[in-house]
Structure formats: C-alpha cells, structure tokens
Amino acid sequence: VQLQASGGGLVQPGGSLRLSCAASGFTLDYYAIGWFRQAPGKEREWVSSISSSDDNTYYADSVKGRFTISKDNAKNTVYLQMNSLKPEDTADYYCAAARLATMWDALYDYWGQGTLVTVSS
C-alpha cells in the first residue's frame, strides 16, 4: 500500500497549484482520501477529504472556495486544485487514506510523503 503525493512548488500569492495523490496497492473505491498540511512550527491540520463511494467532498473553512478536491478512479488518483493561494497556505501537504472521510488524522490508515508548497513573492 502506497500513496505518492506530488505537485508542490513555489508559487506567487494569488497563483494556483494542483497536487496529486496516486494510490497503489488498494483501490479508491473503498478508501476515502484526505489532504493535510503542516507549516513550520505548527501542528498538522486537515485541509480536505473526499469520500470513497459517493465522492462527497469536505473542506476546512480556511480553504473553502479556493481549493477543490477531486478523484479519477481510473487512475486511482486524487487531486487537490489550489487557487488564490496565500502565504499562509505555505506548508508540507500530505495525503492519507481512511475507511471514512474525516478530519481526524488518527483515523487515517495510510500516509504519503509530503510535498512542499511555498507561496511567496
């Protein structure tokens, strides 16, 4: 079981990035995927989740209206489209898999490595 996060980089405030989370060893038909982030010196925080079977989506208030989570079952990949990025979005972003879409990181079974997003002019 593996999750591979990618797509991070340096972007100016107001810019966009799309993160990808490719799953292997299991199917997204049975696992929800969540995105979390951790900024330097801060605790990890939940960003967004997408459920397994019905593709319901959930967002933290801090990213609602700017970020969009989506899924491509054929590619077994989840995406996080991030628009109108702000300096406070700078963090390592992680994807994780759980049986249910939840904001509680303790309920996630599998974690990918982080991908760094830096928002700076």
PDB file of N, CA, C and O in Angstrom, residues 25-72:
ATOM      1  N   GLY A  25      -1.734  -0.375  -4.551  1.00  0.00           N
ATOM      2  CA  GLY A  25      -1.917  -1.437  -3.566  1.00  0.00           C
ATOM      3  C   GLY A  25      -3.314  -1.502  -2.985  1.00  0.00           C
ATOM      4  O   GLY A  25      -3.617  -2.419  -2.214  1.00  0.00           O
ATOM      5  N   PHE A  26      -4.167  -0.531  -3.309  1.00  0.00           N
ATOM      6  CA  PHE A  26      -5.557  -0.552  -2.887  1.00  0.00           C
ATOM      7  C   PHE A  26      -6.332   0.351  -3.841  1.00  0.00           C
ATOM      8  O   PHE A  26      -5.763   1.152  -4.561  1.00  0.00           O
ATOM      9  N   THR A  27      -7.634   0.197  -3.812  1.00  0.00           N
ATOM     10  CA  THR A  27      -8.460   0.979  -4.717  1.00  0.00           C
ATOM     11  C   THR A  27      -9.191   2.083  -3.968  1.00  0.00           C
ATOM     12  O   THR A  27      -9.650   1.896  -2.832  1.00  0.00           O
ATOM     13  N   LEU A  28      -9.330   3.213  -4.626  1.00  0.00           N
ATOM     14  CA  LEU A  28     -10.040   4.344  -4.028  1.00  0.00           C
ATOM     15  C   LEU A  28     -11.545   4.104  -3.956  1.00  0.00           C
ATOM     16  O   LEU A  28     -12.268   4.906  -3.381  1.00  0.00           O
ATOM     17  N   ASP A  29     -12.020   3.010  -4.528  1.00  0.00           N
ATOM     18  CA  ASP A  29     -13.433   2.663  -4.386  1.00  0.00           C
ATOM     19  C   ASP A  29     -13.783   2.361  -2.934  1.00  0.00           C
ATOM     20  O   ASP A  29     -14.952   2.459  -2.536  1.00  0.00           O
ATOM     21  N   TYR A  30     -12.777   1.988  -2.141  1.00  0.00           N
ATOM     22  CA  TYR A  30     -13.048   1.557  -0.762  1.00  0.00           C
ATOM     23  C   TYR A  30     -12.388   2.435   0.289  1.00  0.00           C
ATOM     24  O   TYR A  30     -12.562   2.201   1.488  1.00  0.00           O
ATOM     25  N   TYR A  31     -11.628   3.425  -0.140  1.00  0.00           N
ATOM     26  CA  TYR A  31     -10.944   4.295   0.805  1.00  0.00           C
ATOM     27  C   TYR A  31     -11.220   5.757   0.479  1.00  0.00           C
ATOM     28  O   TYR A  31     -11.160   6.169  -0.692  1.00  0.00           O
ATOM     29  N   ALA A  32     -11.488   6.528   1.515  1.00  0.00           N
ATOM     30  CA  ALA A  32     -11.535   7.977   1.385  1.00  0.00           C
ATOM     31  C   ALA A  32     -10.111   8.518   1.435  1.00  0.00           C
ATOM     32  O   ALA A  32      -9.214   7.895   2.018  1.00  0.00           O
ATOM     33  N   ILE A  33      -9.925   9.658   0.807  1.00  0.00           N
ATOM     34  CA  ILE A  33      -8.625  10.312   0.816  1.00  0.00           C
ATOM     35  C   ILE A  33      -8.749  11.683   1.442  1.00  0.00           C
ATOM     36  O   ILE A  33      -9.689  12.444   1.151  1.00  0.00           O
ATOM     37  N   GLY A  34      -7.813  11.989   2.311  1.00  0.00           N
ATOM     38  CA  GLY A  34      -7.758  13.308   2.930  1.00  0.00           C
ATOM     39  C   GLY A  34      -6.440  13.983   2.632  1.00  0.00           C
ATOM     40  O   GLY A  34      -5.416  13.327   2.427  1.00  0.00           O
ATOM     41  N   TRP A  35      -6.485  15.290   2.581  1.00  0.00           N
ATOM     42  CA  TRP A  35      -5.277  16.109   2.477  1.00  0.00           C
ATOM     43  C   TRP A  35      -5.083  16.839   3.801  1.00  0.00           C
ATOM     44  O   TRP A  35      -6.032  17.408   4.339  1.00  0.00           O
ATOM     45  N   PHE A  36      -3.858  16.819   4.267  1.00  0.00           N
ATOM     46  CA  PHE A  36      -3.467  17.536   5.472  1.00  0.00           C
ATOM     47  C   PHE A  36      -2.262  18.407   5.129  1.00  0.00           C
ATOM     48  O   PHE A  36      -1.583  18.180   4.135  1.00  0.00           O
ATOM     49  N   ARG A  37      -1.992  19.379   5.981  1.00  0.00           N
ATOM     50  CA  ARG A  37      -0.803  20.190   5.778  1.00  0.00           C
ATOM     51  C   ARG A  37      -0.175  20.538   7.115  1.00  0.00           C
ATOM     52  O   ARG A  37      -0.857  20.562   8.154  1.00  0.00           O
ATOM     53  N   GLN A  38       1.120  20.773   7.066  1.00  0.00           N
ATOM     54  CA  GLN A  38       1.841  21.155   8.276  1.00  0.00           C
ATOM     55  C   GLN A  38       2.850  22.229   7.924  1.00  0.00           C
ATOM     56  O   GLN A  38       3.768  21.996   7.127  1.00  0.00           O
ATOM     57  N   ALA A  39       2.638  23.393   8.505  1.00  0.00           N
ATOM     58  CA  ALA A  39       3.556  24.504   8.313  1.00  0.00           C
ATOM     59  C   ALA A  39       4.661  24.435   9.361  1.00  0.00           C
ATOM     60  O   ALA A  39       4.476  23.838  10.426  1.00  0.00           O
ATOM     61  N   PRO A  40       5.813  25.030   9.096  1.00  0.00           N
ATOM     62  CA  PRO A  40       6.916  25.004  10.064  1.00  0.00           C
ATOM     63  C   PRO A  40       6.491  25.549  11.410  1.00  0.00           C
ATOM     64  O   PRO A  40       5.896  26.634  11.508  1.00  0.00           O
ATOM     65  N   GLY A  41       6.750  24.777  12.458  1.00  0.00           N
ATOM     66  CA  GLY A  41       6.431  25.215  13.802  1.00  0.00           C
ATOM     67  C   GLY A  41       4.967  25.111  14.191  1.00  0.00           C
ATOM     68  O   GLY A  41       4.578  25.565  15.275  1.00  0.00           O
ATOM     69  N   LYS A  42       4.155  24.530  13.309  1.00  0.00           N
ATOM     70  CA  LYS A  42       2.717  24.418  13.595  1.00  0.00           C
ATOM     71  C   LYS A  42       2.284  22.960  13.571  1.00  0.00           C
ATOM     72  O   LYS A  42       2.966  22.101  13.025  1.00  0.00           O
ATOM     73  N   GLU A  43       1.137  22.708  14.151  1.00  0.00           N
ATOM     74  CA  GLU A  43       0.580  21.366  14.143  1.00  0.00           C
ATOM     75  C   GLU A  43      -0.001  21.041  12.767  1.00  0.00           C
ATOM     76  O   GLU A  43      -0.406  21.931  12.018  1.00  0.00           O
ATOM     77  N   ARG A  44      -0.063  19.757  12.487  1.00  0.00           N
ATOM     78  CA  ARG A  44      -0.686  19.313  11.243  1.00  0.00           C
ATOM     79  C   ARG A  44      -2.176  19.644  11.281  1.00  0.00           C
ATOM     80  O   ARG A  44      -2.825  19.481  12.312  1.00  0.00           O
ATOM     81  N   GLU A  45      -2.706  20.117  10.165  1.00  0.00           N
ATOM     82  CA  GLU A  45      -4.132  20.448  10.101  1.00  0.00           C
ATOM     83  C   GLU A  45      -4.769  19.803   8.883  1.00  0.00           C
ATOM     84  O   GLU A  45      -4.144  19.646   7.833  1.00  0.00           O
ATOM     85  N   TRP A  46      -6.009  19.447   9.063  1.00  0.00           N
ATOM     86  CA  TRP A  46      -6.801  18.861   7.971  1.00  0.00           C
ATOM     87  C   TRP A  46      -7.176  19.952   6.980  1.00  0.00           C
ATOM     88  O   TRP A  46      -7.511  21.068   7.384  1.00  0.00           O
ATOM     89  N   VAL A  47      -7.128  19.602   5.691  1.00  0.00           N
ATOM     90  CA  VAL A  47      -7.442  20.548   4.624  1.00  0.00           C
ATOM     91  C   VAL A  47      -8.734  20.158   3.898  1.00  0.00           C
ATOM     92  O   VAL A  47      -9.638  20.980   3.732  1.00  0.00           O
ATOM     93  N   SER A  48      -8.825  18.895   3.480  1.00  0.00           N
ATOM     94  CA  SER A  48      -9.957  18.488   2.662  1.00  0.00           C
ATOM     95  C   SER A  48     -10.010  16.969   2.615  1.00  0.00           C
ATOM     96  O   SER A  48      -8.993  16.294   2.824  1.00  0.00           O
ATOM     97  N   SER A  49     -11.200  16.425   2.343  1.00  0.00           N
ATOM     98  CA  SER A  49     -11.363  14.992   2.172  1.00  0.00           C
ATOM     99  C   SER A  49     -12.388  14.716   1.088  1.00  0.00           C
ATOM    100  O   SER A  49     -13.280  15.544   0.830  1.00  0.00           O
ATOM    101  N   ILE A  50     -12.256  13.536   0.478  1.00  0.00           N
ATOM    102  CA  ILE A  50     -13.245  13.064  -0.483  1.00  0.00           C
ATOM    103  C   ILE A  50     -13.595  11.640  -0.112  1.00  0.00           C
ATOM    104  O   ILE A  50     -12.711  10.822   0.176  1.00  0.00           O
ATOM    105  N   SER A  51     -14.875  11.329  -0.095  1.00  0.00           N
ATOM    106  CA  SER A  51     -15.315  10.010   0.327  1.00  0.00           C
ATOM    107  C   SER A  51     -15.067   8.978  -0.761  1.00  0.00           C
ATOM    108  O   SER A  51     -14.787   9.313  -1.918  1.00  0.00           O
ATOM    109  N   SER A  52     -15.200   7.719  -0.400  1.00  0.00           N
ATOM    110  CA  SER A  52     -14.851   6.639  -1.319  1.00  0.00           C
ATOM    111  C   SER A  52     -15.926   6.377  -2.358  1.00  0.00           C
ATOM    112  O   SER A  52     -15.672   6.455  -3.563  1.00  0.00           O
ATOM    113  N   SER A  53     -17.134   6.075  -1.921  1.00  0.00           N
ATOM    114  CA  SER A  53     -18.135   5.575  -2.856  1.00  0.00           C
ATOM    115  C   SER A  53     -18.943   6.672  -3.536  1.00  0.00           C
ATOM    116  O   SER A  53     -19.257   6.566  -4.718  1.00  0.00           O
ATOM    117  N   ASP A  54     -19.281   7.730  -2.826  1.00  0.00           N
ATOM    118  CA  ASP A  54     -20.179   8.742  -3.400  1.00  0.00           C
ATOM    119  C   ASP A  54     -19.475  10.058  -3.719  1.00  0.00           C
ATOM    120  O   ASP A  54     -20.126  11.009  -4.153  1.00  0.00           O
ATOM    121  N   ASP A  55     -18.168  10.101  -3.495  1.00  0.00           N
ATOM    122  CA  ASP A  55     -17.366  11.279  -3.841  1.00  0.00           C
ATOM    123  C   ASP A  55     -17.840  12.568  -3.169  1.00  0.00           C
ATOM    124  O   ASP A  55     -17.678  13.661  -3.726  1.00  0.00           O
ATOM    125  N   ASN A  56     -18.412  12.466  -1.996  1.00  0.00           N
ATOM    126  CA  ASN A  56     -18.726  13.677  -1.237  1.00  0.00           C
ATOM    127  C   ASN A  56     -17.417  14.365  -0.850  1.00  0.00           C
ATOM    128  O   ASN A  56     -16.425  13.701  -0.536  1.00  0.00           O
ATOM    129  N   THR A  57     -17.441  15.685  -0.868  1.00  0.00           N
ATOM    130  CA  THR A  57     -16.224  16.446  -0.574  1.00  0.00           C
ATOM    131  C   THR A  57     -16.416  17.330   0.656  1.00  0.00           C
ATOM    132  O   THR A  57     -17.530  17.789   0.938  1.00  0.00           O
ATOM    133  N   TYR A  58     -15.323  17.568   1.355  1.00  0.00           N
ATOM    134  CA  TYR A  58     -15.352  18.321   2.603  1.00  0.00           C
ATOM    135  C   TYR A  58     -14.113  19.217   2.645  1.00  0.00           C
ATOM    136  O   TYR A  58     -13.033  18.819   2.182  1.00  0.00           O
ATOM    137  N   TYR A  59     -14.274  20.411   3.214  1.00  0.00           N
ATOM    138  CA  TYR A  59     -13.186  21.378   3.234  1.00  0.00           C
ATOM    139  C   TYR A  59     -13.084  22.084   4.575  1.00  0.00           C
ATOM    140  O   TYR A  59     -14.098  22.379   5.214  1.00  0.00           O
ATOM    141  N   ALA A  60     -11.857  22.388   4.960  1.00  0.00           N
ATOM    142  CA  ALA A  60     -11.652  23.270   6.100  1.00  0.00           C
ATOM    143  C   ALA A  60     -12.104  24.676   5.716  1.00  0.00           C
ATOM    144  O   ALA A  60     -12.010  25.065   4.544  1.00  0.00           O
ATOM    145  N   ASP A  61     -12.576  25.425   6.693  1.00  0.00           N
ATOM    146  CA  ASP A  61     -13.058  26.779   6.410  1.00  0.00           C
ATOM    147  C   ASP A  61     -11.968  27.645   5.773  1.00  0.00           C
ATOM    148  O   ASP A  61     -12.265  28.519   4.952  1.00  0.00           O
ATOM    149  N   SER A  62     -10.728  27.384   6.141  1.00  0.00           N
ATOM    150  CA  SER A  62      -9.624  28.219   5.662  1.00  0.00           C
ATOM    151  C   SER A  62      -9.368  28.073   4.165  1.00  0.00           C
ATOM    152  O   SER A  62      -8.719  28.935   3.556  1.00  0.00           O
ATOM    153  N   VAL A  63      -9.867  26.993   3.564  1.00  0.00           N
ATOM    154  CA  VAL A  63      -9.604  26.769   2.132  1.00  0.00           C
ATOM    155  C   VAL A  63     -10.888  26.699   1.310  1.00  0.00           C
ATOM    156  O   VAL A  63     -10.820  26.623   0.073  1.00  0.00           O
ATOM    157  N   LYS A  64     -12.029  26.733   1.957  1.00  0.00           N
ATOM    158  CA  LYS A  64     -13.312  26.610   1.260  1.00  0.00           C
ATOM    159  C   LYS A  64     -13.468  27.732   0.232  1.00  0.00           C
ATOM    160  O   LYS A  64     -13.218  28.897   0.534  1.00  0.00           O
ATOM    161  N   GLY A  65     -13.840  27.341  -0.968  1.00  0.00           N
ATOM    162  CA  GLY A  65     -13.999  28.319  -2.038  1.00  0.00           C
ATOM    163  C   GLY A  65     -12.734  28.562  -2.836  1.00  0.00           C
ATOM    164  O   GLY A  65     -12.766  29.168  -3.909  1.00  0.00           O
ATOM    165  N   ARG A  66     -11.593  28.093  -2.330  1.00  0.00           N
ATOM    166  CA  ARG A  66     -10.316  28.266  -3.044  1.00  0.00           C
ATOM    167  C   ARG A  66      -9.741  26.928  -3.497  1.00  0.00           C
ATOM    168  O   ARG A  66      -9.092  26.864  -4.547  1.00  0.00           O
ATOM    169  N   PHE A  67      -9.938  25.888  -2.718  1.00  0.00           N
ATOM    170  CA  PHE A  67      -9.393  24.566  -3.032  1.00  0.00           C
ATOM    171  C   PHE A  67     -10.525  23.650  -3.493  1.00  0.00           C
ATOM    172  O   PHE A  67     -11.655  23.744  -3.002  1.00  0.00           O
ATOM    173  N   THR A  68     -10.193  22.734  -4.398  1.00  0.00           N
ATOM    174  CA  THR A  68     -11.156  21.744  -4.869  1.00  0.00           C
ATOM    175  C   THR A  68     -10.496  20.376  -4.884  1.00  0.00           C
ATOM    176  O   THR A  68      -9.436  20.209  -5.505  1.00  0.00           O
ATOM    177  N   ILE A  69     -11.127  19.419  -4.227  1.00  0.00           N
ATOM    178  CA  ILE A  69     -10.624  18.044  -4.223  1.00  0.00           C
ATOM    179  C   ILE A  69     -11.444  17.247  -5.226  1.00  0.00           C
ATOM    180  O   ILE A  69     -12.661  17.435  -5.354  1.00  0.00           O
ATOM    181  N   SER A  70     -10.763  16.362  -5.954  1.00  0.00           N
ATOM    182  CA  SER A  70     -11.452  15.536  -6.940  1.00  0.00           C
ATOM    183  C   SER A  70     -10.727  14.205  -7.067  1.00  0.00           C
ATOM    184  O   SER A  70      -9.625  14.030  -6.533  1.00  0.00           O
ATOM    185  N   LYS A  71     -11.364  13.292  -7.789  1.00  0.00           N
ATOM    186  CA  LYS A  71     -10.825  11.936  -7.866  1.00  0.00           C
ATOM    187  C   LYS A  71     -10.970  11.396  -9.273  1.00  0.00           C
ATOM    188  O   LYS A  71     -11.989  11.632  -9.936  1.00  0.00           O
ATOM    189  N   ASP A  72      -9.973  10.659  -9.745  1.00  0.00           N
ATOM    190  CA  ASP A  72     -10.030   9.934 -11.011  1.00  0.00           C
ATOM    191  C   ASP A  72      -9.866   8.460 -10.671  1.00  0.00           C
ATOM    192  O   ASP A  72      -8.748   7.995 -10.416  1.00  0.00           O
TER     193      ASP A  72
END
